[in-house]
Coordinates of C-alpha atoms in Angstrom, one line a residue:
M1 CA 23.3 80.3 158.3
C2 CA 21.8 77.1 157.6
P3 CA 17.7 77.1 157.1
K4 CA 16.3 74.9 159.8
E5 CA 14.0 73.3 157.4
D6 CA 16.6 73.0 153.8
L7 CA 20.3 71.9 154.5
S8 CA 22.1 70.4 152.1
V9 CA 24.7 68.3 152.3
G10 CA 26.5 67.0 148.6
G11 CA 24.0 68.5 146.4
E12 CA 20.9 66.6 148.3
A13 CA 18.3 68.5 150.8
L14 CA 17.8 67.2 154.4
T15 CA 15.7 68.1 156.7
N16 CA 16.8 68.7 160.8
S17 CA 14.1 69.6 162.7
D18 CA 13.6 67.0 164.9
S19 CA 15.4 64.6 163.0
D20 CA 17.8 63.1 166.3
V21 CA 14.5 62.4 167.9
S22 CA 13.0 60.7 165.2
M23 CA 16.0 58.5 164.7
S24 CA 16.1 57.5 168.5
E25 CA 12.5 57.0 168.1
S26 CA 12.5 54.4 165.0
S27 CA 16.3 52.6 166.5
D28 CA 14.2 52.0 169.8
S29 CA 10.9 51.0 168.1
N30 CA 13.2 48.2 165.8
L31 CA 15.4 47.2 168.4
E32 CA 15.2 43.4 169.3
P33 CA 16.9 42.3 173.0
E34 CA 19.9 40.5 172.5
T35 CA 20.2 40.1 169.0
S36 CA 23.4 39.2 166.9
N37 CA 23.5 42.2 164.8
Q38 CA 23.2 45.2 167.9
P39 CA 26.2 46.3 167.9
H40 CA 26.2 46.9 163.8
E41 CA 23.0 48.2 164.1
E42 CA 24.8 50.8 166.8
A43 CA 28.1 51.8 164.9
S44 CA 25.6 52.9 162.1
S45 CA 23.1 55.0 164.7
D46 CA 26.8 56.4 165.8
D47 CA 27.6 57.6 162.0
E48 CA 24.2 59.1 161.3
D49 CA 24.5 60.9 164.9
E50 CA 28.0 62.1 163.9
V51 CA 26.2 63.6 160.2
I52 CA 23.6 65.3 162.6
K53 CA 26.3 67.1 164.4
A54 CA 28.3 68.2 161.6
I55 CA 24.8 69.8 160.5
R56 CA 24.4 71.4 163.4
R57 CA 27.9 72.7 163.7
E58 CA 27.2 74.5 160.1
C59 CA 24.3 75.9 161.4
E60 CA 25.3 77.2 164.4
R61 CA 28.1 79.2 163.0
T62 CA 28.3 82.7 164.2
N63 CA 27.8 85.6 162.1
D64 CA 31.3 86.8 160.8
H65 CA 29.3 89.3 158.1
P66 CA 26.6 91.6 158.3
P67 CA 23.2 90.6 156.7
Q68 CA 22.0 91.1 153.0
I69 CA 20.7 94.5 152.1
I70 CA 17.5 94.3 149.2
C71 CA 17.1 98.1 147.9
E72 CA 14.1 99.1 146.4
D73 CA 15.8 100.5 143.1
F74 CA 18.8 99.6 141.0
I75 CA 22.0 99.3 142.6
T76 CA 24.5 101.4 140.4
D77 CA 27.5 101.8 142.9
L78 CA 29.1 101.0 146.3
C79 CA 31.7 103.0 148.6
F80 CA 32.8 102.8 152.5
H81 CA 32.6 105.5 154.8
P82 CA 36.6 105.5 155.5
H83 CA 36.0 105.4 159.3
H84 CA 32.9 105.0 160.2
D85 CA 30.9 101.7 159.6
L86 CA 28.7 103.8 157.0
L87 CA 28.2 102.2 153.7
A88 CA 27.0 104.5 151.1
V89 CA 24.6 103.4 148.0
A90 CA 23.9 105.0 144.9
S91 CA 20.8 104.0 142.8
I92 CA 19.3 104.3 139.2
V93 CA 17.1 107.3 140.0
G94 CA 19.8 109.8 141.5
D95 CA 19.3 108.8 145.5
V96 CA 22.7 108.0 147.9
V97 CA 21.6 105.7 151.0
F98 CA 23.4 105.0 154.2
Y99 CA 23.2 102.4 156.2
K100 CA 25.2 101.8 159.1
Y101 CA 26.7 98.2 159.1
G102 CA 26.9 95.6 162.4
N103 CA 27.3 91.4 162.0
E104 CA 23.8 92.0 163.9
E105 CA 21.6 94.0 161.2
N106 CA 22.3 97.1 159.0
V107 CA 20.3 100.4 159.7
L108 CA 19.1 102.9 157.5
Q109 CA 20.5 105.8 158.5
S110 CA 19.7 109.2 155.5
T111 CA 18.9 109.2 152.1
L112 CA 20.3 112.2 149.8
E113 CA 18.4 112.8 146.6
L114 CA 21.2 114.4 144.9
H115 CA 20.9 114.0 140.8
M116 CA 17.7 113.8 138.5
K117 CA 18.9 110.8 136.7
A118 CA 21.3 107.7 137.3
C119 CA 24.0 108.4 139.7
R120 CA 27.3 106.2 138.2
D121 CA 30.0 106.9 140.7
I122 CA 30.2 107.9 144.5
E123 CA 33.5 108.4 147.0
F124 CA 34.3 109.8 150.1
S125 CA 37.0 112.2 150.0
L126 CA 40.3 111.2 152.2
D127 CA 38.9 112.1 155.7
G128 CA 35.5 111.6 155.0
K129 CA 33.7 114.6 155.2
L130 CA 32.8 115.2 151.9
L131 CA 30.9 112.5 149.0
L132 CA 31.6 113.1 145.3
S133 CA 28.6 111.7 143.1
T134 CA 28.8 112.0 139.4
S135 CA 25.3 111.3 136.7
K136 CA 24.1 110.2 134.0
D137 CA 22.5 113.7 133.9
K138 CA 26.3 115.3 133.3
S139 CA 26.5 117.0 137.0
I140 CA 29.1 116.3 139.9
M141 CA 28.2 117.1 143.5
I142 CA 30.3 117.6 146.6
S143 CA 28.0 117.0 149.7
D144 CA 28.6 117.5 153.5
F145 CA 28.5 114.1 155.1
D146 CA 27.4 115.2 158.9
S147 CA 24.8 117.6 157.6
C148 CA 23.8 116.6 154.1
K149 CA 24.2 119.9 152.5
L150 CA 25.3 120.1 149.2
L151 CA 28.1 122.5 148.9
R152 CA 29.5 122.5 145.4
F153 CA 27.3 122.1 141.9
Y154 CA 29.3 121.2 138.6
E155 CA 25.7 121.4 136.6
N156 CA 27.2 121.0 133.0
S157 CA 30.8 119.4 134.0
H158 CA 30.7 117.1 130.9
D159 CA 29.6 117.1 127.8
S160 CA 28.6 113.6 127.5
P161 CA 27.1 111.4 131.1
V162 CA 30.0 111.1 133.1
Y163 CA 30.9 107.5 133.9
C164 CA 33.9 106.9 136.7
L165 CA 35.2 109.2 139.4
T166 CA 38.3 109.0 141.6
V167 CA 40.0 111.0 144.7
I168 CA 43.1 111.7 143.9
D169 CA 43.8 113.6 147.3
E170 CA 42.3 116.4 149.6
N171 CA 41.6 118.9 146.9
L172 CA 42.0 116.8 143.7
F173 CA 39.5 114.7 141.6
A174 CA 39.1 113.2 138.6
T175 CA 36.0 112.2 136.3
G176 CA 36.0 110.4 132.6
D177 CA 32.4 110.5 130.9
E178 CA 31.3 108.4 128.0
D179 CA 33.1 109.5 125.1
G180 CA 36.1 109.0 126.3
R181 CA 36.9 112.7 128.3
V182 CA 38.9 112.7 131.3
K183 CA 39.1 116.4 133.7
L184 CA 40.6 116.8 136.2
W185 CA 38.8 119.5 138.7
D186 CA 40.9 121.4 142.2
L187 CA 38.1 122.0 144.9
R188 CA 40.2 124.8 145.9
E189 CA 39.2 127.0 142.3
K190 CA 36.3 128.6 142.4
G191 CA 33.5 128.0 139.6
D192 CA 32.7 124.9 138.1
K193 CA 35.6 125.0 135.6
Q194 CA 38.4 122.1 135.6
I195 CA 41.9 122.8 135.7
Y196 CA 42.5 119.9 133.1
Q197 CA 41.3 117.6 130.5
T198 CA 42.1 115.5 127.4
R199 CA 40.3 113.3 124.9
K200 CA 42.9 110.8 123.9
N201 CA 40.1 107.6 124.2
E202 CA 37.6 106.4 121.2
D203 CA 35.3 104.8 123.9
Y204 CA 34.3 105.4 127.7
I205 CA 36.5 105.7 130.5
S206 CA 35.3 102.4 133.1
D207 CA 38.0 103.6 135.6
I208 CA 40.7 105.9 137.0
V209 CA 43.5 105.5 139.7
C210 CA 46.1 107.0 140.8
D211 CA 48.9 106.0 142.6
S212 CA 50.1 107.1 146.0
A213 CA 53.2 109.6 145.3
H214 CA 50.4 111.5 143.0
K215 CA 52.5 110.9 139.6
Y216 CA 50.4 109.5 137.3
L217 CA 46.7 109.3 136.7
L218 CA 45.5 105.9 134.6
C219 CA 42.6 104.9 132.7
S220 CA 41.0 102.4 131.4
S221 CA 38.7 102.1 128.6
G222 CA 36.0 100.2 126.4
D223 CA 38.4 100.9 123.4
G224 CA 40.8 98.3 125.0
S225 CA 43.5 100.8 125.5
L226 CA 45.4 102.6 128.8
T227 CA 46.1 106.5 129.1
T228 CA 48.6 107.2 131.5
I229 CA 48.0 111.2 132.9
D230 CA 51.4 112.8 133.8
L231 CA 49.8 115.2 137.1
Q232 CA 52.7 117.1 137.6
K233 CA 53.3 118.1 134.1
R234 CA 49.2 117.8 133.0
G235 CA 49.9 115.9 130.1
I236 CA 49.8 113.0 128.0
F237 CA 52.7 110.5 129.5
M238 CA 51.4 107.4 127.4
Q239 CA 48.6 105.1 126.0
S240 CA 49.1 101.2 125.5
E241 CA 47.6 99.7 121.5
E242 CA 44.6 98.8 122.0
L243 CA 43.4 95.0 123.3
D244 CA 41.1 93.0 121.8
D245 CA 39.3 93.0 125.2
E246 CA 37.5 96.2 127.2
L247 CA 39.2 97.4 129.7
T248 CA 37.0 97.8 132.7
C249 CA 38.4 98.1 135.6
L250 CA 41.7 98.6 137.2
G251 CA 44.0 97.7 140.5
L252 CA 47.6 98.9 141.9
F253 CA 49.5 95.9 143.5
R254 CA 52.9 95.0 145.2
S255 CA 53.7 98.2 146.2
E256 CA 52.1 100.1 143.6
T257 CA 54.8 98.6 141.1
K258 CA 51.8 96.7 139.3
L259 CA 48.9 97.6 137.5
I260 CA 45.8 95.3 136.7
A261 CA 43.4 95.8 134.1
G262 CA 40.1 93.6 133.8
S263 CA 38.4 92.8 131.0
T264 CA 35.0 92.0 129.3
Q265 CA 36.2 88.6 128.0
G266 CA 37.2 87.5 131.9
K267 CA 41.4 88.2 131.5
L268 CA 43.5 90.1 133.5
F269 CA 46.1 92.1 132.2
F270 CA 49.2 93.1 133.4
F271 CA 51.4 96.4 133.1
N272 CA 54.6 97.0 134.7
W273 CA 55.0 100.5 136.3
N274 CA 56.2 103.6 133.9
E275 CA 55.6 100.8 131.0
F276 CA 52.7 101.3 130.1
G277 CA 52.4 101.0 126.6
L278 CA 52.0 97.1 126.4
N279 CA 50.8 94.9 129.1
S280 CA 53.9 92.4 130.1
D281 CA 51.2 89.5 130.3
A282 CA 47.7 88.4 130.6
F283 CA 45.8 85.8 132.8
P284 CA 42.3 84.4 131.9
S285 CA 39.7 83.3 134.6
N286 CA 36.6 81.9 133.1
K287 CA 35.0 83.8 129.7
A288 CA 32.3 86.1 132.3
A289 CA 33.5 89.5 131.8
I290 CA 35.2 91.1 135.0
N291 CA 32.8 94.3 135.9
T292 CA 34.7 95.6 138.7
L293 CA 37.8 94.2 141.0
I294 CA 39.3 95.2 144.3
P295 CA 42.9 94.7 145.4
I296 CA 42.6 92.5 148.8
T297 CA 46.4 92.4 149.6
E298 CA 49.6 93.4 147.6
N299 CA 48.9 89.8 145.7
I300 CA 45.2 89.0 145.6
V301 CA 42.6 90.3 143.9
V302 CA 39.1 89.6 144.3
T303 CA 36.8 90.2 140.8
A304 CA 33.2 90.7 140.1
C305 CA 31.8 88.9 136.6
E306 CA 29.0 89.1 135.4
D307 CA 28.1 85.4 136.1
G308 CA 27.3 86.4 139.3
N309 CA 30.4 85.3 141.0
L310 CA 33.0 87.1 143.3
R311 CA 36.4 85.1 142.5
A312 CA 40.1 85.5 144.1
T313 CA 42.8 85.3 142.1
H314 CA 46.6 85.1 143.4
L315 CA 48.6 87.5 140.9
F316 CA 52.3 86.7 141.6
P317 CA 52.6 83.4 140.7
H318 CA 49.2 83.5 138.7
R319 CA 46.9 81.1 140.9
H320 CA 42.9 80.8 140.8
L321 CA 42.0 80.8 144.8
G322 CA 38.2 79.8 144.4
I323 CA 34.7 81.5 144.5
V324 CA 34.3 84.0 147.5
G325 CA 30.8 84.6 147.0
Q326 CA 27.5 84.4 144.4
H327 CA 24.9 86.7 143.6
D328 CA 22.2 85.3 141.0
M329 CA 23.0 87.7 138.7
G330 CA 25.9 89.7 137.5
V331 CA 27.5 92.0 140.0
E332 CA 28.1 95.4 139.2
C333 CA 29.6 96.8 142.5
L334 CA 32.4 95.9 144.6
D335 CA 34.4 97.9 147.8
I336 CA 35.8 96.8 151.0
C337 CA 35.5 98.2 154.5
N338 CA 37.8 100.7 156.1
N339 CA 39.5 97.6 158.4
G340 CA 39.5 94.8 155.4
T341 CA 37.3 92.4 157.4
F342 CA 34.8 92.2 154.5
I343 CA 33.6 93.3 151.2
A344 CA 30.5 94.2 149.9
S345 CA 28.7 93.7 146.4
S346 CA 25.6 94.0 144.9
G347 CA 24.1 92.4 142.1
H348 CA 21.6 93.2 139.2
N349 CA 18.7 92.0 141.4
N350 CA 18.9 95.2 144.0
E351 CA 20.6 93.1 146.7
I352 CA 23.9 94.4 148.9
K353 CA 26.1 90.9 150.1
F354 CA 28.7 90.8 152.8
W355 CA 31.6 88.5 152.6
N356 CA 34.2 87.9 155.3
I357 CA 37.6 87.5 153.8
Q358 CA 39.9 87.6 156.8
Y359 CA 41.1 84.4 156.0
F360 CA 43.4 85.8 152.9
E361 CA 45.9 86.6 155.6
T362 CA 46.9 83.4 155.4
F363 CA 46.9 82.6 151.3
E364 CA 49.9 84.9 151.0
K365 CA 52.4 82.7 149.6
V366 CA 51.1 80.0 147.3
S367 CA 52.5 77.2 145.2
S368 CA 53.4 78.3 141.4
K369 CA 53.6 74.3 141.2
H370 CA 50.4 73.4 139.7
K371 CA 49.0 71.5 136.8
K372 CA 46.7 73.1 133.5
H373 CA 44.1 70.6 134.1
E374 CA 43.7 71.5 137.8
R375 CA 42.4 75.4 136.4
K376 CA 38.5 74.1 136.2
S377 CA 38.9 72.9 139.6
E378 CA 40.6 75.8 141.0
L379 CA 37.7 78.1 139.0
A380 CA 35.1 76.3 140.9
N381 CA 36.6 76.1 144.6
N382 CA 34.5 77.4 147.4
L383 CA 36.5 79.3 149.8
P384 CA 34.9 80.0 153.1
S385 CA 33.1 83.1 152.8
S386 CA 31.1 81.4 150.2
K387 CA 27.6 80.4 150.8
V388 CA 28.2 77.2 148.8
R389 CA 30.9 74.9 150.5
N390 CA 32.6 72.3 149.2
N391 CA 31.8 68.7 149.7
A392 CA 35.4 67.4 150.9
D393 CA 34.9 70.7 153.5
F394 CA 31.7 69.5 154.8
F395 CA 32.7 66.1 155.4
S396 CA 36.0 66.8 156.5
D397 CA 33.6 67.8 160.1
L398 CA 33.0 64.1 160.4
A399 CA 36.9 62.8 160.7

């Protein structure tokens, strides 16, 4: 929503407080009866009125996403509840805060003081009854969401700080640490011992995803390689060649026939299913590191970048769609709500922003015909959810 006192059109500041009144008074004071140039003055006034109407239309747009949230502590992860309008926010002090969100306001529901050090990753169980959390203090905690009571505590789950976590099914989950070790856990097992572990990577495990059939566990690493674990055989299926980039995040697309990996140099690497030894393609974005990504549709991914921008990319064919939203600083966390209406992102300045992404339903088919010199303009294009509008989009309201 545009503030009343500072509106911008094409990069120039305008003031709209009583602007229609002041303009009409100015016009009345300068009018002379029966002048030959009166039609010209009326046309000019009409043009100005249309500009004011366009500005007002911008300011009167209804809220289609929750308002911004400002947190006290540095945000380390975000996770939407799978069934309720609730957002869990992990922080650097080890706490998890829950917000009930809505288009008009967000309400702080409760706070869980969980870990002694930074909470690195949080995930809800598939039914939403449990909250799983990992920390720099090497522990894993399983909390009951409704009662906020701690159910399971794995005090020294890893020998080094835990970096990431993923839920596989109602019983299994996996974790990865800073030294490249991956562990598989079963909630049905008593005690705090994993059911499988491996260390094939020389650097931190940045992300872990699993296919819906629970066949493979796919793990990206800071050493630039992708490690694939066969869940049924409990062993290594394949490890890819090391790329020049650190792999930071993963996503499954095209009915899980394609795996996409983001990197620190802003590239998206493509892997065919069952062919995880070598990437099949690579698509460059800008040079800003991709910190995380989220699948929006079978063909569209939104990436959160170190330069503060959220970018949408159509994968098949490869096309940059534009900027979904902006932060003043790098974006570290990203998630999509339970009904797919909007995404939430957080930056380095402790803010959480929401972006309505329903318009992507019309972006499923894009042309593969485009010129290489259009790539720069595609990267800078502001999509409907962006806080910044393209000049051409604004002035189209005057047509």
